Coordinates of C-alpha atoms (C1' of nucleotides) in Angstrom, one line a residue:
Chain A
M232 CA 0.0 0.1 0.0
A233 CA 1.7 3.2 1.3
S234 CA 1.1 5.4 -1.8
S235 CA 3.9 7.8 -2.3
L236 CA 3.7 11.6 -2.5
E237 CA 4.2 14.2 -5.2
R238 CA 6.5 17.0 -4.6
R239 CA 6.2 20.6 -6.0
S240 CA 2.6 19.8 -7.0
G241 CA 1.0 22.9 -5.4
V242 CA -0.2 20.6 -2.6
S243 CA 2.1 20.5 0.3
L244 CA 3.3 17.1 1.6
W245 CA 1.7 17.5 5.0
R246 CA -1.6 18.0 3.3
Q247 CA -1.2 15.0 1.1
I248 CA -0.3 12.9 4.1
A249 CA -3.3 14.3 6.0
D250 CA -5.5 13.3 3.0
Q251 CA -4.0 9.8 2.9
I252 CA -4.4 9.3 6.6
L253 CA -8.0 10.5 6.3
H254 CA -8.6 8.1 3.5
S255 CA -7.0 5.3 5.3
I256 CA -9.3 5.8 8.3
A257 CA -12.3 6.1 6.1
A258 CA -11.3 2.8 4.4
G259 CA -11.4 1.1 7.7
D260 CA -7.7 0.6 8.3
F261 CA -8.1 2.0 11.8
A262 CA -11.0 1.5 14.1
E263 CA -12.2 4.3 16.3
N264 CA -9.8 5.0 19.2
A265 CA -7.2 2.9 17.5
A266 CA -3.6 4.2 17.7
L267 CA -1.9 5.4 14.6
P268 CA 1.7 4.3 14.0
P269 CA 4.1 6.5 15.8
E270 CA 5.4 9.6 14.1
V271 CA 8.7 8.2 13.4
A272 CA 7.3 5.1 11.6
L273 CA 4.9 7.3 9.6
A274 CA 7.8 9.6 8.6
E275 CA 9.8 6.6 7.4
R276 CA 6.8 5.0 5.5
Y277 CA 6.1 8.3 3.7
G278 CA 9.8 9.2 3.2
V279 CA 9.5 12.5 4.9
N280 CA 10.8 14.2 8.0
R281 CA 9.0 13.6 11.2
H282 CA 8.0 17.3 11.4
T283 CA 6.2 17.0 8.2
V284 CA 4.1 14.1 9.5
R285 CA 3.5 16.2 12.6
S286 CA 2.0 19.0 10.4
A287 CA -0.3 16.5 8.9
I288 CA -1.4 15.2 12.2
A289 CA -1.8 18.7 13.7
A290 CA -4.3 19.5 10.8
L291 CA -6.3 16.4 11.5
V292 CA -6.3 17.1 15.2
Q293 CA -7.6 20.5 14.4
D294 CA -10.3 18.9 12.3
G295 CA -11.3 16.6 15.2
V296 CA -10.3 13.5 13.3
L297 CA -7.3 12.6 15.4
R298 CA -6.4 13.1 19.1
A299 CA -2.7 13.2 20.2
E300 CA -1.7 12.3 23.7
Q301 CA 1.9 13.0 24.8
G302 CA 3.7 9.8 25.8
R303 CA 1.0 7.6 24.6
G304 CA 0.3 8.1 20.9
T305 CA -2.1 9.4 18.4
F306 CA -5.6 8.0 18.2
V307 CA -8.5 8.0 15.8
Q308 CA -11.1 10.4 17.3
S309 CA -14.1 9.7 15.1
R310 CA -14.4 8.0 11.7
K311 CA -18.0 8.2 10.9
R312 CA -18.8 9.0 7.4
L313 CA -22.4 9.3 6.6
S314 CA -23.8 7.2 3.8
Y315 CA -26.3 9.3 1.9
P316 CA -28.7 7.3 -0.3
I317 CA -29.5 8.3 -3.8
G318 CA -32.4 6.8 -5.5
A319 CA -35.8 7.5 -7.0
R320 CA -37.2 8.7 -3.7
T321 CA -34.2 10.6 -2.3
R322 CA -35.4 12.6 0.7
F323 CA -32.8 14.4 2.9
S324 CA -34.4 13.7 6.3
E325 CA -35.3 10.1 5.6
G326 CA -32.0 9.0 4.2
L327 CA -29.9 9.4 7.2
Q328 CA -32.1 7.6 9.7
G329 CA -30.1 5.5 12.1
Q330 CA -26.9 7.2 11.2
A331 CA -27.5 10.5 13.0
S332 CA -29.9 11.3 15.8
E333 CA -30.6 14.8 14.8
R334 CA -31.1 15.9 11.2
R335 CA -32.3 19.1 9.8
S336 CA -32.3 21.4 6.7
V337 CA -31.5 25.1 7.2
L338 CA -32.7 27.7 4.8
L339 CA -29.7 30.0 4.2
E340 CA -31.1 32.4 1.5
S341 CA -33.8 32.6 -1.0
A342 CA -34.3 34.7 -4.1
V343 CA -36.6 35.2 -7.0
E344 CA -34.7 35.6 -10.3
P345 CA -34.7 34.8 -14.0
A346 CA -33.8 31.2 -14.9
S347 CA -30.3 30.6 -16.4
R348 CA -30.2 28.4 -19.5
R349 CA -29.1 25.4 -17.4
V350 CA -32.0 25.8 -14.9
A351 CA -34.5 26.6 -17.6
E352 CA -33.6 23.4 -19.5
G353 CA -33.7 21.3 -16.3
L354 CA -37.2 22.6 -15.4
G355 CA -38.5 22.6 -19.0
L356 CA -39.2 26.3 -18.9
A357 CA -38.4 29.1 -21.3
K358 CA -35.0 30.7 -20.7
G359 CA -35.5 33.8 -18.5
S360 CA -38.6 32.6 -16.9
T361 CA -38.9 33.5 -13.2
V362 CA -37.7 30.9 -10.7
I363 CA -37.3 30.8 -7.0
R364 CA -33.9 29.9 -5.8
L365 CA -33.4 28.3 -2.3
E366 CA -30.0 27.9 -0.7
T367 CA -30.1 25.3 2.1
R368 CA -27.7 23.4 4.2
G369 CA -28.2 19.9 5.6
E370 CA -27.0 19.1 9.0
A371 CA -26.6 15.9 10.9
D372 CA -25.9 16.0 14.6
G373 CA -25.0 19.6 14.2
Q374 CA -22.4 19.0 11.5
P375 CA -23.0 20.3 8.0
V376 CA -23.3 17.3 5.5
S377 CA -24.8 19.0 2.5
R378 CA -25.2 22.3 0.7
A379 CA -27.9 22.6 -1.8
T380 CA -29.1 25.2 -4.3
G381 CA -32.6 24.4 -5.6
W382 CA -34.7 26.1 -8.2
F383 CA -38.6 26.0 -8.5
D384 CA -40.9 27.5 -11.1
A385 CA -41.9 30.8 -9.5
G386 CA -45.3 30.6 -11.2
R387 CA -46.4 27.3 -9.8
F388 CA -44.6 27.5 -6.5
A389 CA -45.0 31.1 -5.4
G390 CA -44.3 31.2 -1.7
I391 CA -42.3 28.0 -1.4
D392 CA -39.5 30.1 0.1
A393 CA -41.7 31.0 3.1
A394 CA -43.0 27.5 3.4
M395 CA -39.4 26.2 3.4
A396 CA -38.4 28.7 6.0
E397 CA -41.3 27.6 8.2
T398 CA -41.1 23.8 7.8
G399 CA -37.4 23.4 7.0
S400 CA -38.4 20.6 4.7
V401 CA -38.7 20.5 0.8
T402 CA -41.0 17.5 1.0
A403 CA -43.3 19.3 3.5
S404 CA -43.3 22.5 1.5
L405 CA -44.2 20.8 -1.7
K406 CA -47.2 19.2 0.1
R407 CA -48.7 22.6 0.4
F408 CA -48.7 22.9 -3.3
G409 CA -50.4 19.6 -3.7
I410 CA -47.3 17.5 -4.4
D411 CA -47.7 14.4 -2.3
D412 CA -45.1 12.4 -4.2
Y413 CA -42.1 13.2 -6.4
L414 CA -39.4 11.1 -8.0
R415 CA -35.8 11.7 -8.9
Q416 CA -35.7 11.8 -12.8
S417 CA -32.0 12.2 -13.2
T418 CA -28.8 12.7 -11.2
V419 CA -25.4 13.7 -12.6
L420 CA -22.5 13.4 -10.3
S421 CA -19.1 15.0 -10.2
A422 CA -16.4 16.0 -7.8
R423 CA -14.2 19.0 -7.3
H424 CA -12.3 21.1 -4.7
A425 CA -14.7 23.0 -2.5
D426 CA -14.8 26.7 -3.4
A427 CA -14.6 29.4 -0.8
A428 CA -18.3 29.6 -0.3
D429 CA -18.6 25.9 0.3
L430 CA -15.7 25.9 2.6
A431 CA -17.5 28.4 4.8
D432 CA -20.9 26.9 4.6
L433 CA -19.8 23.3 5.2
D434 CA -17.2 24.2 7.7
L435 CA -14.4 22.6 5.7
Q436 CA -10.6 23.2 5.5
P437 CA -9.1 24.6 2.3
G438 CA -8.3 21.8 -0.1
A439 CA -11.4 19.7 0.9
I440 CA -13.2 17.8 -1.8
V441 CA -17.0 18.0 -2.4
L442 CA -19.1 15.5 -4.3
V443 CA -21.6 17.4 -6.5
T444 CA -24.9 16.1 -7.7
V445 CA -27.1 17.8 -10.2
A446 CA -30.6 16.4 -10.1
V447 CA -34.1 17.0 -11.5
N448 CA -37.1 16.0 -9.4
V449 CA -40.4 15.3 -11.2
T450 CA -44.0 14.4 -10.3
P451 CA -45.0 10.8 -10.9
D452 CA -46.3 11.8 -14.3
G453 CA -43.0 13.3 -15.2
Q454 CA -43.6 17.0 -14.7
P455 CA -40.4 18.8 -13.6
I456 CA -40.7 20.4 -10.1
Q457 CA -37.2 21.1 -8.9
F458 CA -33.8 21.5 -10.3
A459 CA -31.0 21.2 -7.8
E460 CA -27.3 21.2 -7.3
T461 CA -26.1 19.7 -4.1
R462 CA -22.5 19.7 -2.7
F463 CA -21.5 17.0 -0.1
P464 CA -18.2 17.1 1.8
A465 CA -16.4 14.0 0.6
E466 CA -14.6 13.6 3.9
R467 CA -17.9 13.3 5.8
V468 CA -20.3 11.8 3.2
E469 CA -20.4 9.0 0.8
L470 CA -23.2 8.5 -1.6
K471 CA -25.0 5.2 -1.8
I472 CA -26.9 4.6 -5.0
S473 CA -29.9 2.5 -4.4
A474 CA -32.7 1.2 -6.6
L475 CA -34.5 3.9 -8.5
Chain B
M94 CA -18.9 35.1 -8.0
A95 CA -15.1 35.2 -7.8
S96 CA -14.6 32.9 -4.8
S97 CA -11.7 34.0 -2.7
L98 CA -8.6 32.0 -1.8
E99 CA -7.3 30.5 1.4
R100 CA -3.7 31.1 2.4
R101 CA -1.3 28.8 4.3
S102 CA -3.8 26.0 3.8
G103 CA -1.3 23.4 2.4
V104 CA -2.7 24.1 -1.0
S105 CA -0.8 26.7 -2.9
L106 CA -2.6 29.7 -4.3
W107 CA -1.7 28.9 -7.9
R108 CA -3.3 25.4 -7.5
Q109 CA -6.5 26.9 -6.0
I110 CA -6.7 29.3 -8.8
A111 CA -6.1 26.5 -11.4
D112 CA -8.9 24.5 -9.8
Q113 CA -11.3 27.5 -9.8
I114 CA -10.6 28.2 -13.5
L115 CA -11.1 24.6 -14.3
H116 CA -14.4 24.6 -12.4
S117 CA -15.5 27.8 -14.1
I118 CA -14.8 26.2 -17.5
A119 CA -16.7 23.0 -16.6
A120 CA -19.6 25.2 -15.4
G121 CA -19.8 26.6 -18.9
D122 CA -18.6 30.1 -18.1
F123 CA -16.3 29.9 -21.1
A124 CA -16.9 28.2 -24.4
E125 CA -14.3 26.2 -26.2
N126 CA -11.7 28.5 -27.7
A127 CA -13.0 31.4 -25.7
A128 CA -10.5 33.8 -24.3
L129 CA -9.8 34.0 -20.6
P130 CA -9.6 37.4 -19.0
P131 CA -6.0 38.7 -19.3
E132 CA -3.6 37.8 -16.6
V133 CA -3.6 41.2 -15.1
A134 CA -7.4 41.1 -14.7
L135 CA -7.3 37.7 -13.2
A136 CA -4.6 38.7 -10.7
E137 CA -6.7 41.6 -9.7
R138 CA -9.9 39.5 -9.4
Y139 CA -8.2 36.9 -7.2
G140 CA -6.2 39.5 -5.3
V141 CA -2.8 37.9 -6.1
N142 CA 0.3 38.7 -8.1
R143 CA 0.2 38.2 -11.8
H144 CA 3.0 35.6 -11.5
T145 CA 0.8 33.5 -9.3
V146 CA -1.9 33.5 -11.9
R147 CA 0.7 32.6 -14.5
S148 CA 1.6 29.6 -12.4
A149 CA -2.0 28.5 -12.4
I150 CA -2.4 29.0 -16.1
A151 CA 1.0 27.2 -16.8
A152 CA -0.5 24.1 -14.9
L153 CA -3.6 24.1 -17.0
V154 CA -1.6 24.5 -20.2
Q155 CA 0.4 21.5 -19.1
D156 CA -2.9 19.6 -18.7
G157 CA -4.0 20.6 -22.1
V158 CA -7.0 22.5 -20.7
L159 CA -5.7 26.0 -21.8
R160 CA -3.6 27.3 -24.6
A161 CA -1.6 30.6 -24.2
E162 CA -0.6 32.7 -27.2
Q163 CA 1.8 35.5 -26.8
G164 CA 0.3 38.8 -27.6
R165 CA -3.2 37.4 -28.1
G166 CA -4.4 35.9 -24.9
T167 CA -5.1 32.5 -23.2
F168 CA -7.8 30.3 -24.6
V169 CA -9.9 27.3 -23.6
Q170 CA -8.4 24.3 -25.3
S171 CA -10.9 21.6 -24.6
R172 CA -13.7 21.3 -22.1
K173 CA -15.2 17.9 -23.0
R174 CA -16.1 15.8 -20.0
L175 CA -17.4 12.2 -20.6
S176 CA -20.7 11.4 -19.0
Y177 CA -20.4 7.8 -17.6
P178 CA -23.7 6.1 -17.0
I179 CA -24.3 4.2 -13.8
G180 CA -27.3 2.0 -13.5
A181 CA -28.4 -1.6 -13.1
R182 CA -26.7 -2.7 -16.4
T183 CA -23.6 -0.6 -16.3
R184 CA -21.2 -1.8 -18.9
F185 CA -18.1 0.0 -19.7
S186 CA -18.1 -0.2 -23.5
E187 CA -21.8 0.5 -24.1
G188 CA -22.0 3.4 -21.8
L189 CA -19.9 5.8 -23.7
Q190 CA -21.3 5.2 -27.1
G191 CA -21.6 8.4 -29.1
Q192 CA -19.3 10.2 -26.8
A193 CA -16.0 8.6 -27.9
S194 CA -15.4 6.8 -31.2
E195 CA -12.8 4.3 -29.8
R196 CA -13.4 2.7 -26.4
R197 CA -11.5 -0.2 -24.9
S198 CA -10.5 -1.8 -21.6
V199 CA -6.9 -2.7 -21.0
L200 CA -5.8 -5.4 -18.5
L201 CA -2.9 -4.0 -16.6
E202 CA -2.3 -6.9 -14.2
S203 CA -3.9 -9.9 -12.7
A204 CA -3.2 -11.9 -9.6
V205 CA -4.6 -14.8 -7.5
E206 CA -4.7 -14.0 -3.9
P207 CA -6.6 -14.6 -0.6
A208 CA -9.7 -12.3 -0.2
S209 CA -9.5 -9.4 2.2
R210 CA -12.4 -8.9 4.7
R211 CA -13.9 -6.2 2.5
V212 CA -13.7 -8.3 -0.7
A213 CA -15.0 -11.4 1.0
E214 CA -18.0 -9.6 2.4
G215 CA -18.7 -8.1 -0.9
L216 CA -18.7 -11.4 -2.7
G217 CA -20.3 -13.4 0.1
L218 CA -17.2 -15.6 0.6
A219 CA -15.3 -16.7 3.6
K220 CA -12.5 -14.4 4.6
G221 CA -9.3 -15.8 3.0
S222 CA -11.0 -17.5 0.2
T223 CA -9.0 -17.4 -3.0
V224 CA -10.0 -14.7 -5.4
I225 CA -8.7 -13.4 -8.8
R226 CA -7.9 -9.8 -8.9
L227 CA -7.9 -7.9 -12.3
E228 CA -6.5 -4.4 -12.7
T229 CA -7.9 -2.7 -15.7
R230 CA -7.9 0.7 -17.4
G231 CA -10.7 2.1 -19.5
E232 CA -9.8 4.3 -22.4
A233 CA -11.8 6.5 -24.6
D234 CA -10.2 7.8 -27.7
G235 CA -6.8 6.9 -26.3
Q236 CA -7.3 8.8 -23.1
P237 CA -7.6 7.0 -19.8
V238 CA -11.1 7.5 -18.3
S239 CA -11.2 4.8 -15.6
R240 CA -9.1 2.6 -13.5
A241 CA -10.7 -0.5 -12.0
T242 CA -9.7 -3.2 -9.6
G243 CA -12.1 -6.2 -9.8
W244 CA -12.3 -9.4 -7.7
F245 CA -13.9 -12.7 -8.7
D246 CA -14.3 -15.9 -6.9
A247 CA -11.3 -18.0 -8.0
G248 CA -13.2 -21.2 -7.7
R249 CA -16.0 -20.3 -10.0
F250 CA -14.1 -18.1 -12.4
A251 CA -10.8 -19.8 -12.8
G252 CA -9.1 -18.5 -15.9
I253 CA -11.1 -15.3 -16.2
D254 CA -7.8 -13.4 -16.2
A255 CA -6.8 -15.2 -19.4
A256 CA -10.3 -14.6 -20.9
M257 CA -10.1 -10.9 -19.9
A258 CA -6.7 -10.6 -21.5
E259 CA -7.9 -12.1 -24.7
T260 CA -11.3 -10.4 -25.1
G261 CA -10.6 -7.2 -23.2
S262 CA -14.1 -7.1 -21.9
V263 CA -15.6 -8.3 -18.6
T264 CA -19.0 -8.9 -20.2
A265 CA -17.5 -11.2 -22.9
S266 CA -15.3 -13.0 -20.4
L267 CA -18.3 -13.7 -18.1
K268 CA -20.1 -15.2 -21.0
R269 CA -17.5 -18.0 -21.1
F270 CA -18.6 -19.0 -17.6
G271 CA -22.2 -19.1 -18.5
I272 CA -23.1 -15.6 -17.3
D273 CA -25.2 -14.0 -20.0
D274 CA -26.6 -11.2 -17.9
Y275 CA -25.6 -9.5 -14.6
L276 CA -26.9 -6.6 -12.6
R277 CA -25.4 -4.0 -10.4
Q278 CA -26.5 -4.7 -6.8
S279 CA -25.1 -1.7 -5.1
T280 CA -22.8 1.2 -5.8
V281 CA -21.1 3.3 -3.2
L282 CA -19.5 6.6 -4.3
S283 CA -16.8 8.7 -2.8
A284 CA -14.1 11.1 -4.0
R285 CA -10.6 11.8 -3.0
H286 CA -7.3 13.0 -4.3
A287 CA -5.7 10.6 -6.7
D288 CA -2.9 8.6 -5.2
A289 CA 0.5 8.1 -6.9
A290 CA -0.5 4.9 -8.6
D291 CA -3.7 6.5 -10.1
L292 CA -1.8 9.5 -11.2
A293 CA 0.4 7.3 -13.2
D294 CA -2.3 5.0 -14.6
L295 CA -4.7 7.7 -15.4
D296 CA -2.1 10.2 -16.7
L297 CA -3.1 12.8 -14.2
Q298 CA -1.3 15.8 -12.6
P299 CA -0.6 15.7 -8.9
G300 CA -3.6 17.1 -6.9
A301 CA -6.1 15.7 -9.3
I302 CA -9.4 14.3 -7.9
V303 CA -10.9 10.9 -8.6
L304 CA -14.4 9.7 -8.2
V305 CA -14.4 6.3 -6.6
T306 CA -17.2 3.7 -7.0
V307 CA -17.3 0.5 -5.0
A308 CA -19.8 -1.8 -6.6
V309 CA -21.1 -5.4 -6.4
N310 CA -22.4 -7.1 -9.6
V311 CA -24.8 -10.0 -9.2
T312 CA -26.5 -12.6 -11.4
P313 CA -30.3 -11.9 -12.0
D314 CA -31.0 -14.2 -9.1
G315 CA -28.8 -12.3 -6.7
Q316 CA -25.6 -14.3 -6.6
P317 CA -22.5 -12.1 -6.3
I318 CA -20.2 -12.3 -9.2
Q319 CA -17.8 -9.4 -9.0
F320 CA -16.6 -6.9 -6.4
A321 CA -15.0 -3.8 -8.0
E322 CA -13.6 -0.5 -7.0
T323 CA -13.2 1.9 -9.9
R324 CA -11.5 5.3 -10.0
F325 CA -12.6 8.0 -12.5
P326 CA -10.6 11.2 -13.1
A327 CA -13.1 13.9 -12.1
E328 CA -11.7 16.4 -14.6
R329 CA -12.6 14.1 -17.5
V330 CA -15.5 12.1 -16.3
E331 CA -18.9 12.7 -14.7
L332 CA -21.2 9.9 -13.5
K333 CA -24.7 9.9 -14.7
I334 CA -27.0 7.9 -12.5
S335 CA -29.7 6.3 -14.6
A336 CA -32.6 4.0 -13.8
L337 CA -31.6 0.8 -12.1
Chain C
dT139 C1' 12.7 2.6 39.9
dA140 C1' 14.9 2.7 35.8
dT141 C1' 14.3 2.2 30.8
dA142 C1' 12.0 2.6 26.6
dA143 C1' 8.7 4.6 23.7
dT144 C1' 6.2 8.5 22.2
dT145 C1' 4.7 13.3 21.7
dG146 C1' 6.1 18.3 22.3
dT147 C1' 9.3 22.2 21.6
dC148 C1' 13.3 24.6 20.1
dT149 C1' 17.0 26.2 16.7
dA150 C1' 19.0 26.3 12.2
dT151 C1' 19.1 25.7 7.1
dA152 C1' 17.5 24.9 2.4
dT153 C1' 13.8 24.9 -1.0
dC154 C1' 9.3 26.2 -2.7
dA155 C1' 5.6 29.7 -3.1
dA156 C1' 4.3 34.4 -3.6
dT157 C1' 5.1 39.4 -4.2
dA158 C1' 7.3 43.3 -6.7
dG159 C1' 9.1 45.6 -10.6
dA160 C1' 11.1 46.0 -15.2
dC161 C1' 11.3 45.1 -19.8
dA162 C1' 11.1 42.0 -24.1
dA163 C1' 8.2 39.8 -27.7
dA164 C1' 4.1 39.1 -30.3
dT165 C1' -0.3 40.6 -31.6
dT166 C1' -4.2 43.7 -32.3
dT167 C1' -6.0 48.3 -32.6
dT168 C1' -5.8 53.2 -33.8
Chain D
dA259 C1' 3.5 53.4 -38.4
dA260 C1' 2.6 54.1 -33.8
dA261 C1' 0.2 52.9 -29.7
dA262 C1' -2.1 49.8 -26.8
dT263 C1' -2.7 45.2 -25.2
dT264 C1' -1.2 40.8 -23.8
dT265 C1' 2.0 37.0 -22.9
dG266 C1' 7.0 35.8 -21.9
dT267 C1' 11.4 36.3 -19.2
dC268 C1' 14.4 38.1 -15.9
dT269 C1' 16.1 39.7 -11.0
dA270 C1' 15.3 40.3 -6.2
dT271 C1' 12.9 39.8 -1.7
dT272 C1' 9.8 37.8 1.7
dG273 C1' 7.1 34.1 3.9
dA274 C1' 5.6 29.3 4.0
dT275 C1' 7.2 24.5 3.6
dA276 C1' 10.4 20.8 4.5
dT277 C1' 14.7 18.9 6.4
dA278 C1' 17.9 18.0 10.3
dG279 C1' 19.2 17.5 14.9
dA280 C1' 18.8 17.9 19.8
dC281 C1' 16.4 17.5 24.0
dA282 C1' 12.3 18.0 27.2
dA283 C1' 7.9 16.0 28.9
dT284 C1' 4.7 12.3 29.6
dT285 C1' 3.3 7.7 29.6
dA286 C1' 3.9 2.6 29.6
dT287 C1' 6.9 -1.3 30.4
dA288 C1' 10.7 -4.1 32.2

DNA sequence: TATAATTGTCTATATCAATAGACAAATTTT
DNA sequence: AAAATTTGTCTATTGATATAGACAATTATA
């Protein structure tokens, strides 16, 4: 194993090592509260100075992933990564049952604006039609696990921003407009480094990776309701694709 | 827009800027062959020195994303990203039809070895059972688009490595063992920085991101056939989740 | 209790990353 | 032809990153 490192890549060695340790923990190489190899051993394995390993560990301690105890060693603090299901009936609140005791969706911002080409196409509207944009953050046990931007046809769903602010749930808000059921028509997935806004909203460290889904939700008879882009912090969330 | 940058984060400013430009292009802000803003303007927008912007551009030129012409400007070289479908009948060769004229799967390495706990669980075998591991690379128009590690029960599929080397297709190889149809039982998706091996196999630059799928393929009656982990370069591939 | 193992802190040095400024080279515009 | 715009190259300086070595502080073990 022990993947090697790339120098003068624009990503410092300590961050590469921190990423690898994080990945190693997520892959199950270390149980919770298990001890990491001592710094000297890690330095040798990665072929770097002990101080460089210490920088990586310091970053992960800062993130709450590791816990260092002088004289004893360095231990895995928490290694939970939520498994977020994606399927025909993807619902934020339902999906994480059993994995987190407290789940909620927070409305950060809403706006009424003309639809961009991308959004208009997704919703099957004419370009420039008025749409309502909702910016929301999903939290599980107080920790941000998703950051979504959703668009709705302003004509059909006027006031959904208020409903969302009140109920804190897309599903509940749509019920007020007579939508009892909706399906996920398509999901396109990609990944990238988190931008500054996502770093702030998701409480991530620079260099963090986000999984990005772009989805269209439709009524059972195929009428587009919502166009949404959602960013998930890759270090805290994995996506499980279930039957559609 | 113009997301800001994070200093002393372990990720250099030039790489952060390169990532943002890449994202901006992928988001459709610039058409193919469109000119980027001049270096001075970019430097001002990001609040950095012109030389820092030049480092970012140089990296993207090296990647073949941009093309710089002295006296004229800097232009978008190519912004195609393959859309790789994921669904119940995910097949490498079929999925990319129409997006690339030449598609193939190359067997890099094969080995017979005891199953790790993870693989054994995925295939429903006892831990330590003998399995065949196949390392393959998917290519579209000569460019690497996927890097897969697949495991098969060595008892049932003895010789599949030879069949794979001959046919270059998992589907064709399985036919020789009487498997005419198979389904994808589950897919778990994550993202991380590419490790050194992936960088080499996928011809990526350090710091690149890979989408990772871990999947189990089963016969129509639910018997596990293959356990596989596949890495996709996020800058070249997006995953489209279709009906299962 | 003494020893070993492990993390924490300090100093010093070399290399990479970023800033700053000046000017050359190529292209487009006036 | 001249001016303006834009990329390319050079020198110099500052701060972050990485290496090297030594030793202190804490904990577990012989």
